[in-house]
Short mmCIF file of C-alpha atoms in Angstrom, two decimals:
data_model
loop_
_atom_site.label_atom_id
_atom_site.label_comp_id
_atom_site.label_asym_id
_atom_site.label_seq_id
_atom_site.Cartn_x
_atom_site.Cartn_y
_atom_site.Cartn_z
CA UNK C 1395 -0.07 -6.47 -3.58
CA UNK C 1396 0.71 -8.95 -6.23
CA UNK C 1397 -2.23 -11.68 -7.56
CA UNK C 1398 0.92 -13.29 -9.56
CA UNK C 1399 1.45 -17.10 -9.30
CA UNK C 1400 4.57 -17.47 -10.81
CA UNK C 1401 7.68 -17.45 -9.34
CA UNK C 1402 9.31 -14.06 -8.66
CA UNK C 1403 12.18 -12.26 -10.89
CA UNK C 1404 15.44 -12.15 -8.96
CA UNK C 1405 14.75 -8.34 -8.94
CA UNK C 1406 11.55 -9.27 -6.74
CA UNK C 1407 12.92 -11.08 -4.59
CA UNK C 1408 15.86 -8.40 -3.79
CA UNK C 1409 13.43 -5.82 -3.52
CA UNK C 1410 11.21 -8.22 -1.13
CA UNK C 1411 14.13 -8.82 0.95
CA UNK C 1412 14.90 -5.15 1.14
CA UNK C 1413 11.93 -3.73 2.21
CA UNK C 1414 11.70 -6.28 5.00
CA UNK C 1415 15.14 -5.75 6.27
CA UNK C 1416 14.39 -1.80 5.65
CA UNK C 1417 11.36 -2.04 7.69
CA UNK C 1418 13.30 -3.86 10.52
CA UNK C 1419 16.59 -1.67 11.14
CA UNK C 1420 16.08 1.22 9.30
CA UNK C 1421 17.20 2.38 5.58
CA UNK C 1422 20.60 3.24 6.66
CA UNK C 1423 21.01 0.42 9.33
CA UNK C 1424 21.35 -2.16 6.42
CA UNK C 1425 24.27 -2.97 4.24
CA UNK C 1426 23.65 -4.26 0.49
CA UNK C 1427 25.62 -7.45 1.44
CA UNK C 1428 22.97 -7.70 3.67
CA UNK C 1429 20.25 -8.15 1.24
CA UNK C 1430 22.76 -9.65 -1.08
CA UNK C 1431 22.98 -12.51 1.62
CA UNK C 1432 18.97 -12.96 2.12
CA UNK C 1433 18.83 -13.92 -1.74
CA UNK C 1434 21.80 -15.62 -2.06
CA UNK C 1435 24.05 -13.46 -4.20
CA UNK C 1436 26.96 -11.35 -3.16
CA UNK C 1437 26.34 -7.94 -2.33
CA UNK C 1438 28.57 -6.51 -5.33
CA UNK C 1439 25.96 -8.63 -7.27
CA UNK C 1440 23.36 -6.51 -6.59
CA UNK C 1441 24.52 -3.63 -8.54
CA UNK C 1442 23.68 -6.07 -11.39
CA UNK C 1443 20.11 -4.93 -10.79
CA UNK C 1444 20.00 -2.11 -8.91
CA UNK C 1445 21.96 1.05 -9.17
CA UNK C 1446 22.15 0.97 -5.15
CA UNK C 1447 19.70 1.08 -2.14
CA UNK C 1448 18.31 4.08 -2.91
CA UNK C 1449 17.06 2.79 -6.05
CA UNK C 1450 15.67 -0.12 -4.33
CA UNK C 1451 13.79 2.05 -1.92
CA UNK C 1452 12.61 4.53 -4.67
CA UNK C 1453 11.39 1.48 -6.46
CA UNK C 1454 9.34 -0.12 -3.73
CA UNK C 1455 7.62 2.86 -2.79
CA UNK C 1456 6.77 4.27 -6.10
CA UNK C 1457 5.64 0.97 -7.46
CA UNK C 1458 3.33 -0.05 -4.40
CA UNK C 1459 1.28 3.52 -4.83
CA UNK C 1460 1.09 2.75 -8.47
CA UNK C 1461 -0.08 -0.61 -7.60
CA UNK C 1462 -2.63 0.59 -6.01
CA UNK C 1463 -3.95 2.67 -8.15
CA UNK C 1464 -3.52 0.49 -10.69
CA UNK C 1465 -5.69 -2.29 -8.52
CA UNK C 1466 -7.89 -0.02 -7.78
CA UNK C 1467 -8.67 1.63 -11.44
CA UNK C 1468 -9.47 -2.58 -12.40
CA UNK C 1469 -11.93 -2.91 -9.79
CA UNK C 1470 -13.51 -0.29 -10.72
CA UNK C 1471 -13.68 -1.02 -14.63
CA UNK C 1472 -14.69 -4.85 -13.85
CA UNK C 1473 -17.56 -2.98 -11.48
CA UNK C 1474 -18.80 -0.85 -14.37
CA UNK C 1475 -22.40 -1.59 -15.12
CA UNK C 1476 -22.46 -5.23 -13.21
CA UNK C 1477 -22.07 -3.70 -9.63
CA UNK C 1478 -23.72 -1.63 -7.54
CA UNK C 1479 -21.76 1.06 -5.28
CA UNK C 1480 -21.92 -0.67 -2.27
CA UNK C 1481 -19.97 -3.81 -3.91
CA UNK C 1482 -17.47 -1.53 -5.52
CA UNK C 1483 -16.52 0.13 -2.06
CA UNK C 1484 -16.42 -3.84 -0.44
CA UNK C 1485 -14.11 -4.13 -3.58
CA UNK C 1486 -12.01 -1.10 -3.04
CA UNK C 1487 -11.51 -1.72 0.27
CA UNK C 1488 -10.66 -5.82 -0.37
CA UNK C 1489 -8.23 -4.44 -2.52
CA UNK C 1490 -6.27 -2.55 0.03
CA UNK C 1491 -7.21 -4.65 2.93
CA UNK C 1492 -4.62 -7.29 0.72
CA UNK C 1493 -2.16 -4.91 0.12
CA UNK C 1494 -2.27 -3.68 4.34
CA UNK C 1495 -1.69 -7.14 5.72
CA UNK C 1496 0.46 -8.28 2.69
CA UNK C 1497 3.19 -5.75 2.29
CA UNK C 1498 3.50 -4.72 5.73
CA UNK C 1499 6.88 -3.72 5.65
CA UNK C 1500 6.19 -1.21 2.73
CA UNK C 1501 3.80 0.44 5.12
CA UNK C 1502 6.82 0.90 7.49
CA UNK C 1503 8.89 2.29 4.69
CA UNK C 1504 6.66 4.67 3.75
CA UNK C 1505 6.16 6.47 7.49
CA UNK C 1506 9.89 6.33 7.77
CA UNK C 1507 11.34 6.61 4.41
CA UNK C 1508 9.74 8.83 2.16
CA UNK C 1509 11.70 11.95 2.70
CA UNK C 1510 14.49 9.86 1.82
CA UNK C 1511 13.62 10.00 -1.83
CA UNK C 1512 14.88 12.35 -4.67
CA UNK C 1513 11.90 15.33 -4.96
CA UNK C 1514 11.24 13.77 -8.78
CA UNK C 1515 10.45 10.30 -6.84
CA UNK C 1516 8.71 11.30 -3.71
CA UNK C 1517 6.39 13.70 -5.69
CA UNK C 1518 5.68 10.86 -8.09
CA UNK C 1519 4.78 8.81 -5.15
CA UNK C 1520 2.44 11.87 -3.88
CA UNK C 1521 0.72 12.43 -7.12
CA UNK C 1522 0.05 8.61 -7.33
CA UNK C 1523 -1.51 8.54 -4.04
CA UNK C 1524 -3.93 11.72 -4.80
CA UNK C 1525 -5.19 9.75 -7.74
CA UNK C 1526 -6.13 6.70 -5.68
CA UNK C 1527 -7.64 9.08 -2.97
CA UNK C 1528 -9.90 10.60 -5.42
CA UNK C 1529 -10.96 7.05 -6.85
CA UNK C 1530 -11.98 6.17 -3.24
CA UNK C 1531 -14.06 9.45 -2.76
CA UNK C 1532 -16.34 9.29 -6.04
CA UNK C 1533 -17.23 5.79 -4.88
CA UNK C 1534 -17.85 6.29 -1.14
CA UNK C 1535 -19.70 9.93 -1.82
CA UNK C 1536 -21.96 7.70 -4.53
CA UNK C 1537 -22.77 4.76 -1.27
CA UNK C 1538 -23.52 8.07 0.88
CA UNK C 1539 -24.30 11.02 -1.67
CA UNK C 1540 -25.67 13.21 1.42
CA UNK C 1541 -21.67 13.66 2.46
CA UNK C 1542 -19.81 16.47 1.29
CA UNK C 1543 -16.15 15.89 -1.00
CA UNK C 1544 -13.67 17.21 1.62
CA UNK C 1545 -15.45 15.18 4.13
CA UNK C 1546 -15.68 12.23 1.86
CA UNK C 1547 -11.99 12.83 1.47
CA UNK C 1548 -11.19 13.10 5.25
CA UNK C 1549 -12.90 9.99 5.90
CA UNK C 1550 -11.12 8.30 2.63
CA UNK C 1551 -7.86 9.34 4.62
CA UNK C 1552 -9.05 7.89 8.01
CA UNK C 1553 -9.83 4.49 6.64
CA UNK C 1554 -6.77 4.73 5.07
CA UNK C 1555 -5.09 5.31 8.82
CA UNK C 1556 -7.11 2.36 10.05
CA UNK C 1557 -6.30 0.12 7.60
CA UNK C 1558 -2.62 0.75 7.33
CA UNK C 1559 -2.15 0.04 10.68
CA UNK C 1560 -1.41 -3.52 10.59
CA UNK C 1561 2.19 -3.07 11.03
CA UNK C 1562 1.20 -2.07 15.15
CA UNK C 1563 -1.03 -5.32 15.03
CA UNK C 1564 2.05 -7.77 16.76
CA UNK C 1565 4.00 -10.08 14.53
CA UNK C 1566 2.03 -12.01 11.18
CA UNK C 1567 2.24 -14.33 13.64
CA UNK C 1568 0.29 -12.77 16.63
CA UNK C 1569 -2.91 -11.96 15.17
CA UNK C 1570 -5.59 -13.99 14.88
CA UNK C 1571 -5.47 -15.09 11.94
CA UNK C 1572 -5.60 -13.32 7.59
CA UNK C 1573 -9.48 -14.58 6.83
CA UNK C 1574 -10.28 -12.94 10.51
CA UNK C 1575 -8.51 -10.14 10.46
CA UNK C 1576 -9.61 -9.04 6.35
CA UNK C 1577 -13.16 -9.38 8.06
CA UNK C 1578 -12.09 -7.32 11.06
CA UNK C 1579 -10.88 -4.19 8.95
CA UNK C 1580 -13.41 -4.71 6.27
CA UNK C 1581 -16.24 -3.89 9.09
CA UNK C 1582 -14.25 -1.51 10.85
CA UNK C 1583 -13.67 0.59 7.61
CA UNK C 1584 -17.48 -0.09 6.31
CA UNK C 1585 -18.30 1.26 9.47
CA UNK C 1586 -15.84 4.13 9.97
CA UNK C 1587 -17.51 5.36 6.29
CA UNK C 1588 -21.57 4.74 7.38
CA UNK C 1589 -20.92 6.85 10.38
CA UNK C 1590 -19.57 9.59 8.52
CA UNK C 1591 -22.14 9.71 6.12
CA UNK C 1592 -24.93 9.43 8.81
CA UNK C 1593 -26.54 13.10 9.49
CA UNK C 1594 -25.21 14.43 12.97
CA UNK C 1595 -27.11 13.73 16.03
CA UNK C 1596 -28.37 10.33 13.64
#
């Protein structure tokens, strides 16, 4: 979920190249002179940067969830006493509307892969993601006060589930294009939160 313009570190692009070919064949069906080969360097090379693929995969998924959060915490603070709730959920949900039909592949690695992490790494990953849960619930139970916290957080989670389902969309290629498909998800997760927050039988 990068905003960067410049051009990527080598590290970047190894890590780029990894979680795609990750996300393709599996962790253990690739080979680091495999994603040696997709940047142009010999798989020994690699080492260079990386202490092996297990580093590379504790790396992507650790730094994505602290992306996130780290996204997500700036929204907020650029929000502070300009916006009103409503904007700051269109914003939260911008934010990882980018990051689901972006990094695709890291969505992949994450269903698949996480277990394969050391227990330091996978409960870093864990405690980053509670953090940018509980962001997400102040704001949506402030846009619909009447709903409770552990529903707020259920439906927090749902979204989630809707949103990071872009990797069972069809190739990039297949849908219907980003601008239409950010809109898509934007009013399918605006809507998914209004009709938890409406009263039942409303």
């Amino acid at each position: 979920m990068a905003t960067r313009t410049d051009a990527p570190t080598r590290r970047e692009q190894i890590l780029k190249e990894a979680a795609r070919l990750f996300a393709e064949r599996g962790f253990h069906g690739v080979g680091v002179d495999e994603i040696g080969a997709a940047v142009g360097i010999s798989g020994p090379g690699l080492y260079r940067h990386f202490a092996g693929k297990d580093a590379m995969l504790a790396e992507l998924l650790v730094g994505i969830s602290g992306q996130l959060l780290t996204g997500a915490k700036r929204r907020l603070a650029e929000a502070d006493g300009v916006a009103g709730p409503e904007a700051v959920l269109d914003s939260l949900i911008e934010g990882h509307i980018d990051f689901a039909l972006d990094d695709r592949p890291l969505i992949t690695l994450h269903d698949r892969e996480l277990d394969r992490l050391r227990d330091s790494d996978r409960k870093l990953v864990r405690q980053l993601q509670r953090q940018y849960v509980e962001l997400w619930v102040e704001v949506v139970r402030r846009v619909h006060p009447d709903l409770g916290e552990p529903a707020a957080r259920s439906a927090v989670h749902s979204v989630f589930g809707l949103l990071n389902s872009t990797p069972h969309l069809g190739r990039a290629g297949a849908l219907p294009g980003r601008g239409d498909t950010a809109e898509l998800l934007h009013r399918m997760a605006r809507g998914a939160f209004a009709s938890a927050g409406s009263p039942a039988g409303g």
